Amino acid sequence: MKPLIGTKTRRRQALRSRTVVCLAALVLASAFLSAGCGRGEGSRRIVLSGRSWQDSFAYYYPVSAATAGHVSPYTVGGDLSGVVGISSVALSAEARRYLASHGFVAVPGSRGRIDHAYREISAPKFVTLDAVLFSFHCLVARVLHNLERGILAGDIGELARAMLKSLRGFYEEAEGAVREAALVDLAYLGVAVKLLGDEAELPPEAADLADKELALVAGAQGEAVSPLLGVSVDYGVFKPKDRYSRGAGLEGCFQAVTWLGEMGFPIYHGTVAEEIRKGRDMARRAVLLLAALHEAEANGEAAFTVWDRVYQAYAFLSGAVSRFNAYDLTRLTREVFGNGFTLRDLEDDSSVDALISLAAGEGEASSASGSSGQEAGGPRCFRFLGVRERPEGTIFSSLVADKVPGRLLPRGLDLPAALGSERALDILEEVYGEVGKEGYGDGISGLRGMLAATTASPARVDFYQGCREVLRLTLQPRDEGYPMFMRGTAWLDRCLFSFLGSWVELQRDEPAGAEACAGGATVEGAASSPKGYVEPLPEAYAKLAALADVMRRGLRERGLSDPESEGRLEALYGLLLTLKSVSEKELRSEVPTPEEYGAIAGIGETLSFIASLPLQGTEGREQPEADCACAVYDLYHDQVYDEYLQAGTGRPVTCYVIAPVEGRPTLTVGAGFSYYEFAKAASGRYTQGSWREALQAGAPPDPPAWSASFMP
C-alpha cells in the first residue's frame, strides 16, 4: 500500500507543475516572436535626423563687379599705321583688312591647348574668357577624378552596404506592400554594390532582380524595360566613356553613380487602380530608402553624412543634381509622419497619398528628363544621386519636326537664340532662312520664357550651371562705353562662336593631358613684359570667382581637399579677382598696376599650373602636352533617319585684337575655342578617338559659314 501524500506536499507539486507550464509557454512565445511573429508587427520606430542639412556644396557669396563702360574713344586707320606692335606679326592681307575694319580678327591656331598657346605668345597678350573657362574646367575634371579614386567610390560602397543591413531588417519585419517595397530597394542597392565589385547578401527574390538588371547594365545596348522599375530605360548610358574607359579603374564607379542617379522613383497619383497602386509603391520605395539613410551608420559615420558628402561633390563638380533629393523627401516625410514613423505607419495608404500630394504640390519635375522614363514636366522623381541636366535636349526637341514642320535637325545657334541672343536669330534667318518657318518663332518664345523662369538659385548653383550663366552674359551687345572691337556684329558673332565652343568643352568628361608647370598668378620678370589687355567682362570673372570660392570651401568643409588642389584653387581664385579688377579699370580707362600687368603677361604659365593637377592612378599614362584638348559631342539625334547633329572643338583659334592699352591702340594676341558643327549618319558618327584622329591628320570640317564675319 502506497503511503499517503500530505496536503502541503500535493500543493507544492501542483504549484511546481503550473510554474513549469508557464515557463514553457513563455519560452515558446518568445521563440515564436523571434522566429517570425515580428513580420507584420512593424513596430520598429525609424527616427528622422533632426539635423538641419544645407542643400549646397557651400554657401554662395556673390562677388560684386562694376560693369559700366567709360572707355575713352580711339580709332584705327585703314592702313593700321598707328597701331602699336602691328609690324611684329605676319598676317595675310585679308586678315589685316578684317583687323582694320573690326578691330580684331581670328585665324586658325597650331597649338593643341589654349594655355599652351598663351605660353608661346611673345606679343602683348589678350586674355579671353575662353582661356579661363578651359583651365577652370580642367581643374574641376581632375579634382573629380582624384576624389572618385581616393574617396567617393569607397564612400558609395560603404554607404550602400550599410543601408542594405537596415533594409534587410525592414524586409524581415514588414509584410504586404511595405515588404515588397523593401525587396525592390534591396535589389536597387545590391546592383550598386555589385557594380563596385563587391558582394551583396540579398534575399533570393532581390538577388534575381539585381542579376537581371546587372545583365542589362553590362550589355549597355540601348532601350529595354527595367526588371526593377517596369519602365523603359536607355541602358546605353551605362557604357563607360572617356576617362572611365581608359583603364583608370573607375568603370564600376561610373556605372554605380550612373545607376544611382539615372534610376529614380517617380512619386505620383494615378488615375486608375493599377496606376494608383504603382504610384504608392514608388513612394514607399523612396521612403524606405530614406529611412535606411537616416538609420544606418557607414564606417562609424551617420549614413546621411556620407551621402551628403557624395551627393554634394557630384552635384557641384559634375552637375549631377537631383531636383527631388533626400533633403526634400526628408522634409515632406516629416510633414506627414512627424520626426519618425514605423513600418506599420507606411502601410497606411492615406498617409502615402498625403506624401504624394505634397510632392505633387511642389511643382513639376525638372526640364531635363532622365532615362527612367520620366519626361519633362512629369512627376517628381526621387533620385538617390543626381543626373546632369542637358538643357539642349529640351531646346532642340522644341525646334524640330513636328513642332517645326520640315526641320529634321536643329542648329547649334538654337542654343544661344533660346537663351536670348537676337544676333543668333538674325544669323539663323540671314544665313539659313529658318526663323520664318512655321512654329519656330513660337518655339523660341516659349523656350525663352521657360528658361528665364527656371534659372537656378545661386544657393544651389553647380559648376556647370554657373558656367552657363557666365556664357549667357557674353551674348549681350556692348554699347558705346566699351572698346571699339566689341561694338560691332562681328564681335557678337565671335562671342556666339566662343559660346558654342565653350558649351562643347563643358561636355568633355575627360581631363585634358597636362604638362606640369610650376608657378602661380605671376611669373618672374613679368612686370617688364609687354603690357596686355583682358577681355573686359568683369561680371563674368566675378561669377567665376564666386564659383571657385564655393568649390574650395566645399572641398574643405567636407574633408575632400588636399594641398595640390588647394594650391591651384587659390591661384584660380586670385587670378579671377585680378582679371575682374583689370576689366573694371579698363572700362574706366584707368591704368592697371605693374602686378596686374605681370599677371596678364604670365597668364599662360598660370593657366597651365591651374590645369595641371596630377591625376591619381595615371602615372606615366597621361596624354602628352602636344595632344589636342579637343572634344566632340552629340547635340541631337534624329531617330527617324538615325542622323546626329554633332559639334566639336579642335585646336584653339588665335585672336588678334587692337585694344586701347593705356589709351594707345595696341595689337594684342590671345587664344580661344574653335567650333565645328556637322550632321552625321549614325554609321559615320565621330567618336572622341576618331575626332582626335581627324584633327591630328589636319582634316577637320569647315567652320560654320557665319564665322566668316570675323575669321577669313
XYZ file of C-alpha atoms in Angstrom:
712
model
C 0.000 0.000 0.000
C 1.375 3.368 -1.135
C 1.908 5.937 1.524
C -0.474 8.816 1.521
C 0.877 12.219 0.382
C 0.193 15.112 2.701
C -1.878 18.115 1.642
C 1.105 20.542 1.753
C 3.162 18.224 -0.405
C 0.408 17.966 -3.026
C 0.082 21.750 -3.113
C 3.848 22.169 -3.642
C 3.777 19.666 -6.519
C 0.807 21.376 -8.181
C 2.461 24.775 -7.887
C 5.673 23.365 -9.339
C 3.768 21.894 -12.304
C 1.969 25.138 -13.035
C 5.313 27.019 -12.906
C 6.891 24.610 -15.387
C 3.914 25.001 -17.743
C 4.075 28.814 -17.557
C 7.811 28.875 -18.159
C 7.401 26.584 -21.135
C 4.680 28.814 -22.522
C 6.892 31.881 -22.142
C 9.794 30.140 -23.896
C 7.528 29.077 -26.752
C 6.058 32.577 -27.061
C 9.498 34.116 -27.113
C 10.688 31.655 -29.740
C 7.571 32.311 -31.809
C 8.116 36.059 -31.747
C 11.816 35.839 -32.609
C 11.185 33.308 -35.356
C 8.746 35.354 -37.385
C 5.943 36.850 -35.428
C 7.827 40.160 -35.958
C 6.905 40.062 -39.665
C 3.836 42.218 -39.888
C 4.468 43.725 -36.451
C 6.185 46.760 -37.974
C 6.879 48.215 -34.539
C 10.450 49.420 -35.142
C 10.487 53.214 -34.960
C 12.560 54.961 -37.613
C 13.721 58.369 -36.447
C 14.457 61.090 -38.986
C 17.618 63.031 -38.277
C 16.888 66.360 -36.658
C 19.982 67.989 -38.146
C 19.431 70.927 -40.492
C 21.120 69.984 -43.759
C 22.466 72.519 -46.246
C 21.491 71.638 -49.826
C 24.556 73.186 -51.460
C 28.242 72.371 -51.739
C 28.995 75.502 -49.737
C 27.319 78.844 -49.144
C 27.455 81.077 -52.214
C 28.872 84.541 -51.623
C 28.454 86.829 -54.668
C 31.440 88.842 -55.819
C 30.440 92.356 -56.845
C 31.542 93.843 -60.158
C 31.271 97.252 -61.794
C 30.163 96.805 -65.408
C 29.523 100.325 -66.716
C 31.720 101.173 -69.701
C 33.566 104.509 -69.978
C 36.369 103.636 -72.385
C 37.954 106.694 -73.988
C 37.290 106.733 -77.754
C 40.061 105.652 -80.123
C 40.263 104.996 -83.853
C 42.041 102.519 -86.112
C 43.208 103.646 -89.538
C 42.674 101.587 -92.650
C 46.404 101.008 -93.044
C 46.873 100.117 -89.323
C 49.830 102.527 -89.237
C 49.010 103.921 -85.806
C 48.676 100.525 -84.103
C 51.452 99.719 -81.635
C 53.110 96.384 -82.433
C 51.467 95.819 -85.823
C 54.841 95.317 -87.512
C 55.770 92.432 -85.215
C 53.223 89.970 -86.654
C 52.828 88.448 -90.100
C 49.190 88.496 -91.213
C 47.623 87.946 -94.609
C 46.220 90.917 -96.468
C 42.699 89.636 -95.799
C 43.342 89.299 -92.071
C 44.749 92.840 -91.971
C 41.626 94.092 -93.712
C 39.429 92.429 -91.085
C 41.637 93.837 -88.351
C 41.297 97.381 -89.692
C 37.551 97.042 -90.218
C 36.501 95.323 -86.974
C 39.409 95.957 -84.612
C 40.054 92.209 -84.326
C 40.409 89.046 -86.378
C 40.629 85.307 -85.604
C 42.750 82.785 -87.506
C 43.284 79.021 -87.054
C 45.906 78.182 -84.431
C 48.524 75.450 -84.288
C 48.732 74.570 -80.593
C 46.662 71.801 -79.017
C 45.542 73.690 -75.916
C 44.647 77.261 -75.062
C 47.044 77.551 -72.117
C 49.957 76.279 -74.175
C 49.126 78.722 -76.955
C 49.462 81.570 -74.447
C 52.860 80.339 -73.312
C 54.205 80.845 -76.840
C 52.802 84.347 -77.398
C 55.549 86.959 -77.121
C 53.371 89.929 -78.093
C 51.173 91.764 -75.563
C 48.572 89.226 -74.513
C 44.805 89.476 -74.865
C 43.244 87.327 -72.112
C 39.993 85.704 -73.283
C 37.195 84.358 -71.150
C 37.629 81.095 -73.094
C 41.103 80.629 -71.625
C 39.877 80.928 -68.041
C 36.922 78.605 -68.646
C 39.242 75.989 -70.157
C 41.612 75.846 -67.182
C 38.784 76.004 -64.636
C 37.091 73.048 -66.336
C 40.362 71.086 -66.472
C 40.810 71.606 -62.736
C 37.240 70.544 -61.912
C 37.542 67.382 -64.030
C 40.850 66.450 -62.389
C 39.605 67.090 -58.858
C 36.599 64.841 -59.504
C 38.806 62.093 -60.958
C 41.044 62.104 -57.885
C 38.109 62.187 -55.469
C 36.493 59.194 -57.161
C 39.681 57.187 -56.894
C 40.521 58.293 -53.373
C 37.247 58.831 -51.516
C 33.939 58.836 -53.370
C 33.898 55.281 -54.756
C 34.718 53.912 -51.287
C 32.083 56.121 -49.680
C 29.404 54.886 -52.086
C 30.265 51.255 -51.357
C 30.272 51.743 -47.564
C 27.012 53.680 -47.761
C 25.201 51.099 -49.875
C 26.349 48.162 -47.726
C 25.297 49.915 -44.508
C 21.881 50.738 -45.917
C 21.423 47.156 -47.103
C 21.640 45.990 -43.478
C 18.856 48.356 -42.427
C 16.728 47.432 -45.422
C 17.173 43.738 -44.666
C 15.711 44.437 -41.230
C 12.778 46.311 -42.767
C 12.191 43.445 -45.180
C 12.147 40.826 -42.423
C 9.750 42.812 -40.232
C 7.324 44.122 -42.833
C 4.615 42.483 -44.855
C 2.444 43.299 -47.825
C 3.224 46.391 -49.889
C 5.911 47.603 -47.487
C 7.742 44.269 -47.662
C 7.614 44.350 -51.458
C 8.993 47.901 -51.460
C 11.875 46.829 -49.208
C 12.607 43.925 -51.579
C 12.944 46.295 -54.545
C 15.159 48.633 -52.529
C 17.420 45.732 -51.584
C 17.833 44.852 -55.259
C 18.361 48.537 -56.138
C 21.254 48.999 -53.708
C 22.523 45.485 -54.398
C 23.092 46.451 -58.041
C 25.217 49.442 -56.955
C 27.294 47.312 -54.580
C 27.943 44.682 -57.246
C 28.840 47.295 -59.859
C 31.547 48.475 -57.467
C 32.954 44.935 -57.429
C 31.682 43.854 -54.003
C 29.349 41.089 -52.880
C 25.861 41.829 -51.585
C 23.868 39.400 -49.431
C 20.333 39.574 -50.791
C 17.150 37.514 -50.410
C 16.742 35.199 -53.421
C 13.986 37.327 -54.993
C 16.073 40.511 -54.699
C 19.185 38.757 -55.985
C 17.283 37.610 -59.060
C 16.100 41.161 -59.815
C 19.592 42.540 -59.281
C 21.179 39.965 -61.590
C 18.712 40.785 -64.380
C 19.496 44.490 -64.058
C 23.246 43.814 -63.982
C 22.998 41.887 -67.238
C 21.286 44.840 -68.923
C 23.798 47.317 -67.497
C 26.711 45.174 -68.685
C 25.173 44.956 -72.167
C 24.639 48.739 -72.407
C 22.689 48.104 -75.607
C 20.017 50.797 -75.500
C 16.309 50.723 -74.714
C 14.901 47.900 -72.570
C 12.265 47.516 -69.862
C 13.768 47.629 -66.373
C 13.005 44.446 -64.383
C 13.143 46.579 -61.235
C 11.065 49.622 -62.203
C 8.955 48.266 -65.056
C 9.683 51.297 -67.293
C 11.736 51.727 -70.437
C 15.358 52.639 -69.755
C 18.191 53.577 -72.114
C 20.886 51.196 -70.876
C 23.337 52.774 -73.301
C 24.054 55.422 -70.646
C 25.915 52.776 -68.621
C 28.653 52.320 -71.223
C 31.815 53.873 -69.725
C 33.291 56.619 -71.866
C 36.232 58.992 -71.944
C 38.366 58.724 -68.803
C 36.180 55.971 -67.323
C 37.013 53.631 -70.193
C 40.766 54.209 -70.281
C 41.917 51.722 -67.679
C 41.874 54.048 -64.679
C 39.870 51.534 -62.629
C 36.766 53.711 -62.460
C 34.429 51.783 -64.773
C 32.484 50.326 -61.851
C 32.309 53.696 -60.121
C 30.916 55.294 -63.282
C 28.230 52.629 -63.626
C 27.283 52.702 -59.941
C 26.981 56.501 -59.906
C 25.003 56.409 -63.151
C 22.720 53.726 -61.713
C 22.021 55.654 -58.507
C 21.415 58.846 -60.464
C 19.502 57.720 -63.551
C 17.286 55.104 -61.884
C 14.841 57.045 -59.773
C 11.457 56.534 -58.121
C 8.726 58.803 -59.551
C 6.145 59.782 -56.940
C 2.725 60.366 -58.459
C -1.034 59.926 -58.135
C -2.565 57.518 -60.615
C -5.989 57.843 -62.198
C -6.891 54.147 -62.386
C -6.467 51.434 -59.779
C -3.286 49.927 -61.247
C -1.591 53.312 -61.629
C -2.641 54.346 -58.131
C -1.028 51.185 -56.763
C 2.185 51.783 -58.744
C 2.405 55.368 -57.530
C 2.078 54.241 -53.916
C 4.665 51.504 -54.461
C 7.160 54.051 -55.798
C 6.527 56.362 -52.842
C 7.038 53.537 -50.325
C 10.307 52.543 -52.008
C 11.547 56.115 -51.818
C 10.596 56.498 -48.153
C 12.182 53.173 -47.175
C 15.432 54.180 -48.876
C 15.253 57.427 -46.941
C 14.587 55.530 -43.711
C 17.687 53.376 -44.238
C 19.688 56.522 -44.986
C 18.626 58.056 -41.662
C 19.040 54.862 -39.614
C 22.285 53.320 -40.881
C 25.895 54.008 -39.976
C 28.644 53.672 -42.576
C 32.121 53.041 -41.238
C 31.377 54.873 -37.992
C 29.637 57.856 -39.610
C 25.942 58.575 -39.938
C 24.928 57.320 -43.381
C 23.245 60.632 -44.170
C 26.542 62.445 -43.562
C 28.324 60.139 -46.007
C 25.526 60.546 -48.563
C 25.696 64.331 -48.222
C 29.427 64.274 -48.925
C 29.000 62.103 -52.020
C 25.883 63.800 -53.366
C 27.146 67.360 -52.993
C 30.515 66.534 -54.555
C 28.857 65.074 -57.660
C 26.176 67.775 -57.734
C 28.719 70.599 -57.826
C 31.645 69.075 -59.710
C 29.747 67.156 -62.401
C 26.376 68.889 -62.359
C 24.682 65.631 -61.331
C 21.796 67.242 -59.472
C 18.524 65.763 -58.243
C 15.624 68.197 -58.151
C 13.906 65.955 -55.605
C 16.573 64.571 -53.324
C 16.940 63.225 -49.781
C 16.763 66.705 -48.248
C 13.413 67.353 -49.979
C 11.974 63.930 -49.204
C 13.024 64.206 -45.549
C 11.179 67.497 -45.241
C 7.972 66.141 -46.808
C 8.122 62.866 -44.876
C 8.424 64.824 -41.652
C 5.310 66.831 -42.591
C 3.301 63.622 -42.938
C 4.769 61.388 -40.214
C 6.476 63.779 -37.822
C 10.034 63.096 -36.691
C 9.657 59.350 -37.009
C 7.410 56.520 -38.116
C 7.024 52.747 -38.005
C 6.734 50.308 -40.872
C 3.076 49.892 -39.963
C 2.575 53.637 -40.487
C 3.882 53.181 -44.008
C 1.209 50.555 -44.712
C -1.460 53.249 -44.436
C -2.487 54.274 -47.967
C -3.914 57.594 -46.811
C -0.572 58.646 -45.334
C 1.268 57.629 -48.502
C -1.282 59.549 -50.576
C -0.708 62.607 -48.406
C 3.026 62.397 -49.119
C 2.380 62.064 -52.854
C 0.118 65.126 -52.753
C 2.799 67.164 -51.007
C 5.366 66.135 -53.615
C 2.986 66.964 -56.473
C 2.268 70.345 -54.910
C 5.946 71.313 -55.122
C 5.739 71.816 -58.875
C 6.667 69.927 -61.998
C 9.839 67.964 -62.446
C 12.963 69.470 -63.935
C 13.003 70.220 -67.634
C 15.700 67.602 -68.193
C 14.417 64.059 -68.406
C 16.281 61.034 -67.100
C 16.465 57.554 -68.546
C 13.998 56.151 -66.030
C 11.147 57.060 -68.303
C 10.083 60.347 -66.764
C 9.670 63.009 -69.425
C 9.934 66.755 -68.978
C 7.069 68.106 -66.918
C 6.360 64.683 -65.400
C 6.041 63.707 -61.730
C 8.602 64.439 -59.059
C 11.240 61.709 -59.183
C 13.279 60.799 -56.112
C 16.869 60.086 -57.105
C 19.456 58.795 -54.665
C 22.128 60.738 -56.540
C 21.603 63.100 -59.461
C 21.840 63.399 -63.234
C 23.464 66.078 -65.364
C 20.787 68.316 -66.787
C 21.023 68.757 -70.559
C 19.019 71.876 -71.429
C 19.893 71.460 -75.103
C 17.686 68.358 -75.177
C 14.592 70.396 -74.371
C 15.676 73.291 -76.603
C 16.380 71.207 -79.688
C 13.333 68.951 -79.373
C 11.143 72.086 -79.275
C 12.557 73.398 -82.565
C 12.331 70.384 -84.895
C 9.537 68.441 -86.536
C 6.756 68.052 -85.753
C 6.763 71.314 -83.757
C 8.612 72.983 -86.661
C 7.422 71.047 -89.738
C 10.171 70.009 -92.139
C 13.038 70.860 -89.782
C 14.643 67.476 -89.138
C 17.805 68.668 -87.390
C 18.363 71.736 -85.204
C 21.391 74.024 -85.356
C 23.841 74.935 -82.620
C 22.692 78.554 -82.827
C 19.323 77.446 -81.447
C 21.009 77.299 -78.024
C 22.037 80.962 -77.733
C 18.834 82.012 -79.506
C 16.760 80.290 -76.809
C 18.919 81.970 -74.154
C 18.094 85.404 -75.529
C 20.582 86.157 -78.338
C 18.965 88.296 -81.026
C 22.114 88.051 -83.125
C 21.745 84.256 -83.216
C 18.220 84.697 -84.579
C 19.478 87.134 -87.201
C 22.073 84.624 -88.421
C 19.574 81.773 -88.422
C 17.379 83.827 -90.739
C 20.017 85.568 -92.882
C 22.234 82.529 -93.471
C 19.815 79.602 -93.147
C 16.335 81.109 -93.619
C 14.888 79.258 -90.640
C 13.351 81.777 -88.262
C 10.343 82.294 -90.508
C 9.466 78.599 -90.557
C 6.117 77.645 -89.090
C 6.373 77.089 -85.354
C 9.967 78.305 -84.940
C 9.137 81.733 -83.556
C 6.594 80.339 -81.117
C 9.095 77.691 -80.044
C 11.796 80.281 -79.297
C 9.350 82.476 -77.363
C 8.205 79.550 -75.235
C 11.774 78.429 -74.541
C 12.888 81.908 -73.519
C 10.040 82.145 -71.042
C 10.728 78.674 -69.634
C 14.488 79.205 -69.299
C 14.011 82.592 -67.643
C 11.652 81.014 -65.099
C 13.928 78.064 -64.292
C 17.186 79.922 -63.652
C 18.803 78.206 -60.670
C 19.157 79.920 -57.329
C 22.786 80.840 -56.554
C 22.393 78.888 -53.303
C 22.140 75.624 -55.287
C 24.356 76.509 -58.211
C 26.834 73.969 -59.552
C 29.882 74.440 -61.756
C 28.035 73.716 -64.995
C 25.041 75.925 -64.241
C 27.400 78.687 -63.178
C 29.379 78.457 -66.411
C 26.193 78.509 -68.500
C 25.125 81.713 -66.762
C 28.550 83.211 -67.423
C 28.291 82.277 -71.105
C 24.854 83.875 -71.281
C 26.488 87.187 -70.295
C 28.661 87.100 -73.410
C 25.599 87.232 -75.695
C 24.730 90.821 -74.788
C 25.538 93.606 -77.304
C 28.040 96.175 -75.992
C 27.332 99.899 -76.045
C 29.425 102.983 -76.731
C 31.290 102.766 -73.439
C 33.089 99.577 -74.468
C 36.206 99.220 -76.658
C 35.730 99.667 -80.384
C 36.385 95.990 -81.225
C 33.405 94.882 -79.063
C 30.755 97.140 -80.577
C 30.012 95.527 -83.949
C 28.143 92.469 -85.153
C 31.446 90.736 -85.962
C 32.300 90.640 -82.243
C 28.822 89.291 -81.443
C 29.460 86.540 -83.998
C 32.798 85.792 -82.371
C 31.013 85.613 -78.982
C 28.498 83.126 -80.423
C 31.402 81.068 -81.776
C 33.104 81.089 -78.350
C 29.790 80.369 -76.613
C 29.270 77.206 -78.651
C 32.900 76.111 -78.312
C 32.688 76.601 -74.545
C 29.422 74.641 -74.438
C 31.089 71.662 -76.131
C 34.130 71.962 -73.857
C 31.904 71.703 -70.787
C 30.639 68.327 -72.030
C 34.162 66.875 -72.134
C 34.329 64.366 -69.276
C 37.984 63.524 -69.804
C 40.645 65.687 -68.128
C 42.955 67.114 -70.779
C 46.533 65.865 -70.746
C 48.665 68.133 -68.600
C 52.248 69.258 -68.578
C 53.376 70.033 -65.055
C 54.007 73.739 -64.671
C 55.249 75.438 -61.564
C 54.024 78.875 -60.701
C 51.045 80.836 -59.545
C 49.495 84.158 -60.519
C 52.670 85.767 -61.889
C 55.997 84.768 -63.387
C 59.433 86.155 -62.691
C 60.161 89.264 -64.735
C 56.554 89.506 -65.963
C 56.200 93.111 -64.826
C 58.648 94.215 -67.506
C 56.923 92.191 -70.251
C 54.707 93.891 -72.885
C 51.538 95.294 -71.356
C 48.450 93.339 -72.367
C 44.669 93.540 -72.134
C 41.857 91.493 -70.602
C 38.565 90.822 -72.375
C 36.555 93.326 -70.306
C 33.825 91.151 -68.776
C 34.076 91.947 -65.044
C 30.731 90.351 -64.176
C 31.803 87.071 -65.813
C 35.057 86.919 -63.824
C 33.160 87.842 -60.647
C 30.719 84.954 -61.111
C 33.555 82.528 -61.827
C 35.416 83.757 -58.729
C 32.315 83.060 -56.619
C 32.157 79.542 -58.129
C 35.840 78.937 -57.364
C 35.224 80.111 -53.791
C 32.273 77.712 -53.399
C 34.448 74.891 -54.697
C 37.400 75.490 -52.390
C 35.222 75.919 -49.286
C 33.016 72.948 -50.163
C 36.058 70.693 -50.516
C 37.475 71.923 -47.211
C 34.222 71.620 -45.255
C 33.700 68.022 -46.382
C 37.276 66.880 -45.851
C 37.825 66.456 -49.598
C 40.621 68.977 -50.080
C 44.353 68.322 -50.431
C 47.391 70.604 -50.800
C 47.686 70.111 -54.580
C 44.103 71.042 -55.391
C 44.063 73.715 -52.692
C 47.048 75.484 -54.245
C 45.500 75.509 -57.689
C 42.158 76.759 -56.429
C 43.881 79.591 -54.600
C 45.744 80.506 -57.806
C 42.494 80.372 -59.798
C 40.572 82.487 -57.289
C 43.346 85.077 -57.168
C 43.602 85.182 -60.964
C 39.842 85.708 -61.371
C 39.827 88.576 -58.899
C 42.773 90.115 -60.757
C 41.021 89.780 -64.133
C 37.888 91.335 -62.654
C 39.886 94.254 -61.265
C 41.753 94.818 -64.547
C 38.479 94.647 -66.514
C 36.887 97.256 -64.298
C 39.900 99.549 -64.725
C 39.873 99.061 -68.489
C 36.211 100.066 -68.635
C 37.013 103.188 -66.583
C 40.066 103.993 -68.745
C 42.336 103.528 -65.728
C 45.814 102.004 -65.767
C 46.358 98.565 -64.161
C 49.123 98.134 -61.605
C 52.502 96.601 -62.537
C 51.463 93.451 -60.664
C 48.265 93.223 -62.721
C 50.214 93.670 -65.954
C 52.505 90.924 -64.691
C 49.527 88.602 -64.205
C 48.481 89.226 -67.827
C 52.000 88.574 -69.118
C 52.254 85.329 -67.138
C 48.745 84.105 -67.967
C 49.954 81.041 -69.896
C 52.026 79.712 -67.007
C 49.251 80.418 -64.519
C 46.589 78.694 -66.627
C 48.844 75.662 -67.140
C 49.509 75.452 -63.395
C 45.763 75.542 -62.638
C 45.019 72.885 -65.265
C 47.888 70.537 -64.356
C 46.637 68.931 -61.129
C 48.259 65.451 -61.138
C 45.828 62.607 -61.796
C 45.891 59.700 -59.349
C 46.344 56.276 -60.885
C 47.595 57.510 -64.258
C 51.302 57.901 -63.524
C 53.165 57.737 -66.807
C 49.966 57.257 -68.808
C 48.742 60.814 -69.352
C 48.446 62.171 -72.860
C 51.480 64.278 -73.862
C 51.359 68.052 -73.971
C 51.079 68.125 -77.752
C 47.849 66.146 -77.744
C 44.874 68.242 -78.775
C 42.493 69.014 -75.894
C 39.538 68.540 -78.210
C 36.001 67.325 -77.687
C 33.112 66.083 -79.820
C 29.544 65.998 -78.579
C 26.172 64.744 -79.825
C 23.907 67.780 -79.779
C 20.853 65.966 -81.156
C 19.785 62.572 -82.524
C 17.096 62.354 -85.204
C 15.730 58.886 -84.568
C 13.586 58.861 -87.724
C 16.564 58.946 -90.092
C 19.143 57.872 -87.460
C 21.182 61.018 -88.011
C 23.173 63.043 -85.487
C 23.934 66.725 -85.164
C 27.427 66.779 -83.710
C 29.624 69.633 -82.533
C 33.323 69.654 -81.819
C 36.257 71.735 -80.677
C 39.752 71.437 -82.081
C 42.943 73.441 -81.977
C 42.238 76.868 -80.474
C 41.969 79.878 -82.751
C 44.419 82.774 -82.414
C 42.778 86.144 -81.783
C 44.429 89.416 -82.827
C 42.774 92.332 -81.063
C 43.532 96.066 -81.265
C 42.953 97.107 -77.651
C 43.335 100.551 -76.013
C 46.307 99.749 -73.763
C 46.746 102.923 -71.691
C 44.804 104.780 -74.367
C 47.028 103.719 -77.288
C 45.670 101.302 -79.946
C 47.871 98.243 -79.376
C 47.908 94.879 -81.114
C 47.320 92.166 -78.516
C 47.217 88.419 -79.143
C 45.170 85.716 -77.403
C 43.577 82.317 -77.929
C 40.020 80.966 -77.781
C 37.922 77.914 -78.532
C 37.371 76.693 -82.059
C 33.975 75.325 -83.063
C 32.760 72.865 -85.692
C 29.275 71.590 -86.405
C 28.177 68.774 -88.705
C 25.394 66.293 -89.419
C 26.447 62.647 -89.441
C 24.686 59.378 -90.141
C 24.894 57.006 -87.177
C 27.335 54.769 -89.051
C 29.761 57.655 -89.676
C 29.356 59.478 -86.395
C 32.538 60.773 -84.797
C 33.741 59.243 -81.560
C 36.187 61.065 -79.315
C 39.006 58.954 -80.769
C 38.091 59.333 -84.443
C 37.558 63.077 -83.984
C 41.024 63.468 -82.481
C 42.500 61.450 -85.349
C 40.792 63.700 -87.911
C 42.211 66.792 -86.245
C 45.719 65.358 -85.969
C 45.568 64.429 -89.658
C 44.726 68.053 -90.477
C 41.306 67.149 -91.854
C 38.695 68.939 -89.742
C 35.436 70.036 -91.356
C 34.936 73.670 -92.299
C 33.845 76.020 -89.515
C 30.246 77.328 -89.673
C 29.576 79.640 -92.617
C 28.588 82.541 -90.378
C 32.035 82.596 -88.709
C 33.411 84.202 -91.902
C 32.386 87.582 -90.471
C 35.437 87.526 -88.164
C 37.569 84.602 -89.399
C 38.722 84.916 -93.065
